Short mmCIF file of C-alpha atoms in Angstrom, two decimals:
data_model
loop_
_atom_site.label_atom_id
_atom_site.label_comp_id
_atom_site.label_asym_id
_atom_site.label_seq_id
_atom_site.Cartn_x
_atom_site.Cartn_y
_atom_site.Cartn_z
CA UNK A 1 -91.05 -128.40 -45.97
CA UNK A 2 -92.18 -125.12 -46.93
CA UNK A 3 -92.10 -125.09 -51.39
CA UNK A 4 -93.04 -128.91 -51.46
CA UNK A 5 -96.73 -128.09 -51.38
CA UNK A 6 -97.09 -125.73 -54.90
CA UNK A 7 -97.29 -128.31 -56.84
CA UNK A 8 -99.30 -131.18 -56.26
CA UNK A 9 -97.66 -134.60 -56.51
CA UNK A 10 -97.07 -136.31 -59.66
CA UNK A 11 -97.86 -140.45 -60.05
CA UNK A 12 -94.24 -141.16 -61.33
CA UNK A 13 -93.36 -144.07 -59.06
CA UNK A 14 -89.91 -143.42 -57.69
CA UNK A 15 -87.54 -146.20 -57.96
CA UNK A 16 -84.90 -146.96 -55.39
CA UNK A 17 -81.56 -146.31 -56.53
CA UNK A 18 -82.57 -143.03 -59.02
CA UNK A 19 -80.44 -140.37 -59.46
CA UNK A 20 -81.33 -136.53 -58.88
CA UNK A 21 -80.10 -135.06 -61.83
CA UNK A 22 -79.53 -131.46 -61.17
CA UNK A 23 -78.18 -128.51 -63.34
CA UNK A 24 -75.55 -126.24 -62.09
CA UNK A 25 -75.21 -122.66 -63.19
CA UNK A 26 -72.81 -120.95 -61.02
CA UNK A 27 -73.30 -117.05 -62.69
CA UNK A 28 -71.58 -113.60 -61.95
CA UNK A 29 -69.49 -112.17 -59.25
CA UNK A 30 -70.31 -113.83 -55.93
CA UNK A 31 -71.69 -116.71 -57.37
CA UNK A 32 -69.02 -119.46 -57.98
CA UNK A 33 -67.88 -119.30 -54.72
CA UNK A 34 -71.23 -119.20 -52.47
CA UNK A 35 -72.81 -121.99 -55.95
CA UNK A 36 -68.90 -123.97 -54.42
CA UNK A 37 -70.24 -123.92 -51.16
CA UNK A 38 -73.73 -124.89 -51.80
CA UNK A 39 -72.05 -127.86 -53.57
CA UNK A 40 -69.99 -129.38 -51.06
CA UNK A 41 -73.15 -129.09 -48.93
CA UNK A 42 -75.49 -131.05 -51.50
CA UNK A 43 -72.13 -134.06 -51.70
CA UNK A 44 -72.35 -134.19 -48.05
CA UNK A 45 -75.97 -134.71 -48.22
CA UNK A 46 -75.66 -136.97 -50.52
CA UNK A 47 -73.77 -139.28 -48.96
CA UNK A 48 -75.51 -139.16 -45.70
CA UNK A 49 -79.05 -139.56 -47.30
CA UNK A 50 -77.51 -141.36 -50.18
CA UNK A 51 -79.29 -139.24 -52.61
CA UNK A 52 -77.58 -140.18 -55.51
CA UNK A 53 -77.25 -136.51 -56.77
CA UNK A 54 -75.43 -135.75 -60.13
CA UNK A 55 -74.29 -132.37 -60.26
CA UNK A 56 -73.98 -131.11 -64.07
CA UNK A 57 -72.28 -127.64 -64.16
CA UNK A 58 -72.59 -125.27 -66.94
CA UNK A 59 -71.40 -121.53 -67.64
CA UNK A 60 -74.15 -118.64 -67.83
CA UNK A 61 -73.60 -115.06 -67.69
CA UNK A 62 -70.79 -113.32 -68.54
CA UNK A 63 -68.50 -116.33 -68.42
CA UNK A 64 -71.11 -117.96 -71.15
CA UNK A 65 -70.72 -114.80 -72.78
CA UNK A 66 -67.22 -114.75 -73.23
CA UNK A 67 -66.82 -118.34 -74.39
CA UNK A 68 -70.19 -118.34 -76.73
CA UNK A 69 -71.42 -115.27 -77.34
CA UNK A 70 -74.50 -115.19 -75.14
CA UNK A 71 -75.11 -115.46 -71.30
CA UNK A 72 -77.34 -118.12 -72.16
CA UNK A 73 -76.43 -120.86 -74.52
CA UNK A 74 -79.91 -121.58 -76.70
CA UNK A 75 -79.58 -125.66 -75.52
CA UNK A 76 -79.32 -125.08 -71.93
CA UNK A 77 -82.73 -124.92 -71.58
CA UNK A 78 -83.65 -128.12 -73.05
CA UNK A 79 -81.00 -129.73 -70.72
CA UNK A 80 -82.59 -128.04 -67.52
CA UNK A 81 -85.89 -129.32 -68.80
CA UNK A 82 -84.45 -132.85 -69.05
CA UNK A 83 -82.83 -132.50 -65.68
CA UNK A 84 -84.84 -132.60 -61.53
CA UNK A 85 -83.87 -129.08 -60.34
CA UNK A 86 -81.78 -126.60 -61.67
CA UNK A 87 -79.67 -124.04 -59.23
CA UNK A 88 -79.39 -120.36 -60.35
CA UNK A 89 -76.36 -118.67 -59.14
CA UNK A 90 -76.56 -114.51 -58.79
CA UNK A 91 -76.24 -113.37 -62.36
CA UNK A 92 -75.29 -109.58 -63.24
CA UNK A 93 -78.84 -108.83 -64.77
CA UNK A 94 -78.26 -105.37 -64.68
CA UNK A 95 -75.91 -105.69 -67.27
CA UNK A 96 -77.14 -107.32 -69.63
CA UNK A 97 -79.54 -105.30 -71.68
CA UNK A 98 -79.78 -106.15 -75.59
CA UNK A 99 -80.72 -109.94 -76.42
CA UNK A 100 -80.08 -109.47 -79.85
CA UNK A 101 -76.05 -109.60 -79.01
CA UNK A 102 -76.70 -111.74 -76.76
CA UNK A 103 -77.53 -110.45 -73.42
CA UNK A 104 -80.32 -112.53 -72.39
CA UNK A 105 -81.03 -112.22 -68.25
CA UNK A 106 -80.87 -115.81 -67.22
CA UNK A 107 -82.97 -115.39 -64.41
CA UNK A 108 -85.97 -114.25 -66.50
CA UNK A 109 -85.30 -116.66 -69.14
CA UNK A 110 -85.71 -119.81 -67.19
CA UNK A 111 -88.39 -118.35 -65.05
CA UNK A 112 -90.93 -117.30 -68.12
CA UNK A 113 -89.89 -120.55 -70.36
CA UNK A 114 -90.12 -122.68 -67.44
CA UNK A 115 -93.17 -120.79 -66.38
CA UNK A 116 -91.97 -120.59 -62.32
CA UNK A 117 -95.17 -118.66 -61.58
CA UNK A 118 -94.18 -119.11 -57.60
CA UNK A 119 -91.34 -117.41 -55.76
CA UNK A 120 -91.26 -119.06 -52.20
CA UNK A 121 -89.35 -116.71 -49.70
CA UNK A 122 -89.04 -118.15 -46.12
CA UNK A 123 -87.67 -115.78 -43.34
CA UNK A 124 -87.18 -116.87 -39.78
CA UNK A 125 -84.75 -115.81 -36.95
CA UNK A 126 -82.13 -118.79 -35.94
CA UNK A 127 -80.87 -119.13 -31.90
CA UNK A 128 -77.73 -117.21 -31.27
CA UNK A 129 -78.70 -114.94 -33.85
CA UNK A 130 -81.46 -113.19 -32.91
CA UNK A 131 -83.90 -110.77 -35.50
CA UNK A 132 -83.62 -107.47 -35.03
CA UNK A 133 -87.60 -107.33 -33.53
CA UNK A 134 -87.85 -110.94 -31.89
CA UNK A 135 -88.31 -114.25 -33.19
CA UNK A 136 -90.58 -115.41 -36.16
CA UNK A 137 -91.02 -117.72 -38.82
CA UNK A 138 -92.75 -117.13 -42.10
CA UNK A 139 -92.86 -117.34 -45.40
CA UNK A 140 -94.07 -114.66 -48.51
CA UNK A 141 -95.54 -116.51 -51.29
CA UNK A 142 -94.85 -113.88 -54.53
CA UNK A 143 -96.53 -114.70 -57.88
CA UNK A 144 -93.38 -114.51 -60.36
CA UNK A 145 -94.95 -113.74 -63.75
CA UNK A 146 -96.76 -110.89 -64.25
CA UNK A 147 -97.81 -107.67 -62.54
CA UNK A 148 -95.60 -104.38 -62.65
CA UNK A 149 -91.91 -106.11 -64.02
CA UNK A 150 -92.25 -104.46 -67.62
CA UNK A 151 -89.58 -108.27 -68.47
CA UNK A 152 -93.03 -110.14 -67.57
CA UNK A 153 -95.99 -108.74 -69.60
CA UNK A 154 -95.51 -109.20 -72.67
CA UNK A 155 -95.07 -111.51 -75.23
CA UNK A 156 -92.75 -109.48 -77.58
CA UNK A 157 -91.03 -106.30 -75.93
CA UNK A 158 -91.14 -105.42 -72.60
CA UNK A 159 -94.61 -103.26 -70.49
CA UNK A 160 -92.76 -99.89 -70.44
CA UNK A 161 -93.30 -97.65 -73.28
CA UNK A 162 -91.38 -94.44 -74.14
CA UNK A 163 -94.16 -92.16 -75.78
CA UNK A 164 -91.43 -89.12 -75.38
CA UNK A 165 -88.00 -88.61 -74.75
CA UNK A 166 -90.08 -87.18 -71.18
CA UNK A 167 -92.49 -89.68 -71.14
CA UNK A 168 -92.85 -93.02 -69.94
CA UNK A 169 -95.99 -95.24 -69.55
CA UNK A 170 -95.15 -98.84 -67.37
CA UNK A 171 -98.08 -101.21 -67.99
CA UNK A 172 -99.29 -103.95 -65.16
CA UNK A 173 -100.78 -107.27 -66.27
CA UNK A 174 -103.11 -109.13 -63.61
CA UNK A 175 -104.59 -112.10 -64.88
CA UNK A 176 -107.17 -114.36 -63.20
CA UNK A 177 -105.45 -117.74 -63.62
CA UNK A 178 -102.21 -116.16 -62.63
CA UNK A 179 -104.15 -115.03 -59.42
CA UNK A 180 -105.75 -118.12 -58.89
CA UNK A 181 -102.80 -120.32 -59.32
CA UNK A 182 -100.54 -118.48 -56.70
CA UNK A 183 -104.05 -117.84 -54.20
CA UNK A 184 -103.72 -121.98 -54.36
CA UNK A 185 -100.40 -122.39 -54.23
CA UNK A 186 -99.89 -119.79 -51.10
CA UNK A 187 -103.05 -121.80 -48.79
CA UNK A 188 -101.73 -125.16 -49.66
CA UNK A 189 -98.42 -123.77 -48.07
CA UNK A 190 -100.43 -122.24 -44.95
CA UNK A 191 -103.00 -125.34 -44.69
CA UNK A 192 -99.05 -126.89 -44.00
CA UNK A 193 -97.75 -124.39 -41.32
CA UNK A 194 -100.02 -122.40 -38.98
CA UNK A 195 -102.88 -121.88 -40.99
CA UNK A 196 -103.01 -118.41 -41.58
CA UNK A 197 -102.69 -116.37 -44.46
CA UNK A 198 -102.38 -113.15 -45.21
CA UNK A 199 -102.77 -111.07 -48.22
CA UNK A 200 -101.10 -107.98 -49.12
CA UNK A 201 -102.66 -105.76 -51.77
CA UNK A 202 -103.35 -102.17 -52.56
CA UNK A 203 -107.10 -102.70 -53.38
CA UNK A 204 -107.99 -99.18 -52.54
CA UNK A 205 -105.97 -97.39 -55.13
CA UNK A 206 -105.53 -100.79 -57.85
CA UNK A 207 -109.49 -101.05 -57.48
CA UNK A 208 -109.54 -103.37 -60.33
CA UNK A 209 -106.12 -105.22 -60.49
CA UNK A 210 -105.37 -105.75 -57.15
CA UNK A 211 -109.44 -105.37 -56.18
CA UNK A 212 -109.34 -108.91 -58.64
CA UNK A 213 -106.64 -110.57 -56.78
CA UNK A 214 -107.92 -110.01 -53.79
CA UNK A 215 -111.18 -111.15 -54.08
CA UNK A 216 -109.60 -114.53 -55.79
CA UNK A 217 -107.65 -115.12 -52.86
CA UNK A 218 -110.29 -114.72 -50.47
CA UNK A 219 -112.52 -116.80 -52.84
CA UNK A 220 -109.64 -119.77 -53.31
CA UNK A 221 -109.43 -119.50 -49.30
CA UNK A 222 -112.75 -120.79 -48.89
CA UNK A 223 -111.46 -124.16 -50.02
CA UNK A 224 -109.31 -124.80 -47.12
CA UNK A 225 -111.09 -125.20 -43.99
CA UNK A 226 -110.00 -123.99 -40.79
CA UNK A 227 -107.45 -121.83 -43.14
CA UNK A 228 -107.72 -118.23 -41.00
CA UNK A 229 -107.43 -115.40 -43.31
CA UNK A 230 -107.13 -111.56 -43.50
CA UNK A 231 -105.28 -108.84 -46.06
CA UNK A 232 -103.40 -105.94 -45.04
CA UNK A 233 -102.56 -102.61 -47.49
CA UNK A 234 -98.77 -103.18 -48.80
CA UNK A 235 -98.17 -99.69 -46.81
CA UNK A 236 -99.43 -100.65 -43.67
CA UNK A 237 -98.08 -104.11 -44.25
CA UNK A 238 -94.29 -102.20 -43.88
CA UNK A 239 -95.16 -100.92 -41.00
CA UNK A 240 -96.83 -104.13 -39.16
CA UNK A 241 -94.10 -106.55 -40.47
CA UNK A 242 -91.86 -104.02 -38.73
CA UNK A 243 -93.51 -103.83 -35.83
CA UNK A 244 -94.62 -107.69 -35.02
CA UNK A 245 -93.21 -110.11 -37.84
CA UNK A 246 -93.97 -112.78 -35.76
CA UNK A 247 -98.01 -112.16 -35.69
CA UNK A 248 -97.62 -113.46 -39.85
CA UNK A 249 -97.36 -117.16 -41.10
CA UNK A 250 -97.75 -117.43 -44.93
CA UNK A 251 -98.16 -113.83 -47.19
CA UNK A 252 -99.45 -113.80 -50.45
CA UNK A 253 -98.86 -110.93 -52.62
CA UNK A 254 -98.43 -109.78 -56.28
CA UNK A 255 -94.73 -109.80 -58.08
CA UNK A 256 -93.45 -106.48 -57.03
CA UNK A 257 -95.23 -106.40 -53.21
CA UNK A 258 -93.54 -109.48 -52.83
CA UNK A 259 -90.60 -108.81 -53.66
CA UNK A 260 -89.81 -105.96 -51.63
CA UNK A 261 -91.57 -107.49 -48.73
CA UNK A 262 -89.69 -110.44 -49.03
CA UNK A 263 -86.41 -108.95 -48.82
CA UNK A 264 -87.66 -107.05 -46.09
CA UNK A 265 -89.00 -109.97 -43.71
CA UNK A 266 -84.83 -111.61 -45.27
CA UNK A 267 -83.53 -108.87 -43.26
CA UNK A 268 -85.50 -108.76 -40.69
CA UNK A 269 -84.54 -111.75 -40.01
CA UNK A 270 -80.73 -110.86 -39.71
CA UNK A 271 -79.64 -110.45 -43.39
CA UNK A 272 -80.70 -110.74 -47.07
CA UNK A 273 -78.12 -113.44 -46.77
CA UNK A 274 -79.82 -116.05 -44.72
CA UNK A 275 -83.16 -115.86 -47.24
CA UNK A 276 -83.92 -118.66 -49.11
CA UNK A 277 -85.35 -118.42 -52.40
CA UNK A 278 -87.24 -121.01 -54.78
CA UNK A 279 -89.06 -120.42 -58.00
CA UNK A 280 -91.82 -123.17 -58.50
CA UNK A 281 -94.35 -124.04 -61.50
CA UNK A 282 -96.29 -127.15 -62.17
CA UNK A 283 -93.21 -128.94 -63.67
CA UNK A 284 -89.51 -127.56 -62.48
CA UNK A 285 -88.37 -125.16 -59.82
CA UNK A 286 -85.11 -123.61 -59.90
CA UNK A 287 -83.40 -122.89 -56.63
CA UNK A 288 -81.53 -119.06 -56.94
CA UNK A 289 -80.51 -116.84 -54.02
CA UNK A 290 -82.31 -114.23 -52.68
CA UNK A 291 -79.64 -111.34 -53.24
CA UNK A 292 -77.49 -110.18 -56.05
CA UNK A 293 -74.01 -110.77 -57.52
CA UNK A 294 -72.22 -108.26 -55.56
CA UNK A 295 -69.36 -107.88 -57.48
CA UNK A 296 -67.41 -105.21 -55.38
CA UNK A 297 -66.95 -108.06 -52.89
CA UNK A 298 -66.15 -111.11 -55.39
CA UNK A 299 -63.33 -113.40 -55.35
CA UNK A 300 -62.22 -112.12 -51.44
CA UNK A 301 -64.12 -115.61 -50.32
CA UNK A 302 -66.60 -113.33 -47.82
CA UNK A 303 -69.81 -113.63 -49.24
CA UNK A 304 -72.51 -115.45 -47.05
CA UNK A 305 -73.23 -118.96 -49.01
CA UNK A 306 -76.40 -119.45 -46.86
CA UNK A 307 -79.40 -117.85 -48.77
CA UNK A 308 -78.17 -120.85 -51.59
CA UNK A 309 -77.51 -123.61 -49.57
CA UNK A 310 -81.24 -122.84 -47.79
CA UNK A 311 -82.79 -122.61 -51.72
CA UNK A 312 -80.85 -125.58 -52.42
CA UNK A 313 -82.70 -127.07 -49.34
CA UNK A 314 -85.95 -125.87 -50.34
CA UNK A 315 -85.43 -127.81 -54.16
CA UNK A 316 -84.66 -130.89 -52.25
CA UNK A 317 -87.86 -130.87 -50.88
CA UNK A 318 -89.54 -130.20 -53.73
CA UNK A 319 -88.02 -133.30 -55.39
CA UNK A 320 -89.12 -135.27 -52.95
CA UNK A 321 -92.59 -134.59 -52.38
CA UNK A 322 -93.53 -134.65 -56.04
CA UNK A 323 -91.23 -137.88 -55.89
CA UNK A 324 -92.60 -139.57 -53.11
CA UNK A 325 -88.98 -139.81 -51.78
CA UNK A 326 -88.59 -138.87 -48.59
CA UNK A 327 -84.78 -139.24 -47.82
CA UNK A 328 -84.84 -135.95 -50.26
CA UNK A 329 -87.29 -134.39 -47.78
CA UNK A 330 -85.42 -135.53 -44.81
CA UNK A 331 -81.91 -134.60 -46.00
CA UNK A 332 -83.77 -130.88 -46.80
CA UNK A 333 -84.68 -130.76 -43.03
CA UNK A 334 -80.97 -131.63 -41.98
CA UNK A 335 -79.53 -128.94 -44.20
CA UNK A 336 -81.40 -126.24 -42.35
CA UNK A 337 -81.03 -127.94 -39.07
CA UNK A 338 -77.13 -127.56 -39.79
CA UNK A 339 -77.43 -124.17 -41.25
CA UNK A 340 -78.80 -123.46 -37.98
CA UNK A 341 -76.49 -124.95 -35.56
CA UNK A 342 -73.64 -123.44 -37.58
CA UNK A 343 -75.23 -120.02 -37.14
CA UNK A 344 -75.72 -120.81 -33.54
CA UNK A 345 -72.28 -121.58 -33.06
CA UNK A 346 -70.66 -118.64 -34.92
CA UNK A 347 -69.47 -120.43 -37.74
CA UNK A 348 -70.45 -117.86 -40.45
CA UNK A 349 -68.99 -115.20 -42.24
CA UNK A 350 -68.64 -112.00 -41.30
CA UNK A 351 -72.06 -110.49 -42.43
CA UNK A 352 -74.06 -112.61 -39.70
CA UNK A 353 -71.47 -112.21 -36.94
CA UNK A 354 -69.00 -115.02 -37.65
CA UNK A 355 -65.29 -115.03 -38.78
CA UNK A 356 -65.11 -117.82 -41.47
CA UNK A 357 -64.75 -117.05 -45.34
CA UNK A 358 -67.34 -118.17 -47.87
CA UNK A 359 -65.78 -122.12 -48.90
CA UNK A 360 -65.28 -122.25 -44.68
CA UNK A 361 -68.75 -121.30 -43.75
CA UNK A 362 -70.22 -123.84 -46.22
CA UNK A 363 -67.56 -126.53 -45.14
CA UNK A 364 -68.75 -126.21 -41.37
CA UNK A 365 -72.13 -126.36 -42.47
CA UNK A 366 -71.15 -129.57 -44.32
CA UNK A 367 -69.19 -130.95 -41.71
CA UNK A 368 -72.27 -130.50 -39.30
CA UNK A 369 -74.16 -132.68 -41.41
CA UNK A 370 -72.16 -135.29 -41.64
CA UNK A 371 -71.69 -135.41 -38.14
CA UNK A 372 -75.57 -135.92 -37.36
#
């Protein structure tokens, strides 16, 4: 599985019969109904893999808003630290601006305070729906804490600075043992798949921030033999993702490159809505979709529940490798082997070329895997 390999395995002996204890945050606009979906996938897993999941669901956004006062209650975070995996619905982030009433961006939060330094983005095309430039399967490998997100770089405030009412400064932070963590984390990942690795940079005008991380990657690339390796200029990297996506395996890249390379290659693929999306430290990962809230389109039961359900996938797998269980592992592999048959089939909603609302594309999806 593609995010089981970031962290390396801890010796907690798993005992048969445990429970996955995972937290539930559904969010803003789309997100109850694609987080309802992803749900009745993860109960139909469970019973087929008998996975013992326990599903604890909590408000955050503007629903936790409304009942408490903030978008994130201050002993949430202590339960998703007690908990296996926690799943991030879309959250209006946008909105929420002023943490002293409140506002807190859930995403960030549990990111920075569970330090989820890796954002693993898989794209790859799916028979019966082909890319728009051929097939191809790969994955972008985005370090998640620092680099030119001013909500990441400091420890009190924020990295962009208003010096007039005409003037802003945004400051970058590049850190060595941020670089060499995610260099790591992004070759174990390729020493898994193909065995190829690219890194995306822009060395020639960043000489010394993104001239650091690239020599760290090279240097951590050393350490995998056989691992083949070259780096492309984020520029030219549009153009040659564009042109041949399939010629890439794993990408590494700082926060920003990767994220607007990632929702590129999503796309690419077919839609934003068929990327999955995991955010992975040493300790917890929290599964979240790749796109937004859309709130012009919630509550009308057409949003695409896919990009969740495959994150959800992707936390399974996490869970099981650091577990050493591998019905967690194997029920992973038969979500996306069902998210691909539905897509094959046409049993999606309308975004990917199907005709099913957002509780019937995940129930099909469901139904699939109990069938197996």
């Amino acid at each position: 599985m593609l995010a089981c390999i970031v962290c390396a395995k801890i010796s907690r002996r798993f005992r048969k019969g445990i429970i996955m204890h995972i937290v539930v945050l559904p969010g803003d606009g789309i997100g109850p109904e694609i987080t309802a979906a992803t749900s009745g996938v993860l109960r139909a897993a469970s019973e087929r893999f008998q996975l013992n999941l326990r599903l604890e669901e909590h408000a955050v956004g503007h629903a936790s808003l409304k009942l408490a006062g903030t978008t994130v209650r201050p002993e949430l975070l202590d339960i998703v630290r007690a908990a296996d995996g926690l799943i991030l619905g879309p959250t209006a982030t946008f909105d929420f601006k002023d943490e002293a009433h409140g506002e807190i961006n859930p995403s960030r939060h549990f990111r920075k305070n569970l330090d989820l330094y890796a954002n693993i983005r898989p794209a790859r095309t799916y028979a019966g729906r082909p890319g728009r430039l051929g097939d191809f399967d790969l994955v972008v490998v985005r370090e998640n804490t620092e680099g030119f997100y001013a909500d990441r770089n400091m420890e009190q405030g924020n990295g962009e600075l208003l010096v007039t009412s005409d003037v802003v400064i945004s400051l970058r932070r590049i850190t060595r043992a941020c670089c060499e963590r995610i260099a790591h984390a992004a070759c174990r990942l390729a020493m898994k798949r193909r065995k190829h690795l690219t890194i995306v940079h822009k060395a020639n005008v960043l000489k010394i921030g993104d001239g650091m991380f690239l020599d760290i990657c090279r240097a951590a690339a050393n350490a995998y033999p056989g691992l083949a390796v070259d780096d492309i200029l984020v520029d030219a990297m549009m153009a040659h993702v564009v042109r041949s996506p399939d010629r890439f395996d794993v990408i590494v890249a700082t926060n920003m490159f990767g994220d607007i390379l990632s929702d590129l290659t999503a796309e690419l693929s077919g839609s934003l809505g068929l990327g999955g999306s995991l955010n992975v430290g040493d300790r917890y990962a929290m599964a979240q979709a790749a796109h937004g809230s859309a709130p012009d389109i919630a509550g009308q039961d057409v949003a695409n529940p896919v990009s969740l359900i495959l994150s959800t996938a992707l936390l399974l797998a996490w869970h099981g490798e650091r577990s050493g269980a591998v019905r967690y592992e194997e029920a992973a592999r038969a979500i996306e082997t069902a998210v691909a048959k539905a897509l094959g089939a046409g049993r999606a909603t309308r975004d990917v070329g199907g005709k099913l609302g957002t509780i019937a594309a995940g129930a099909a999806i469901a139904e699939i895997l109990e069938a197996e």
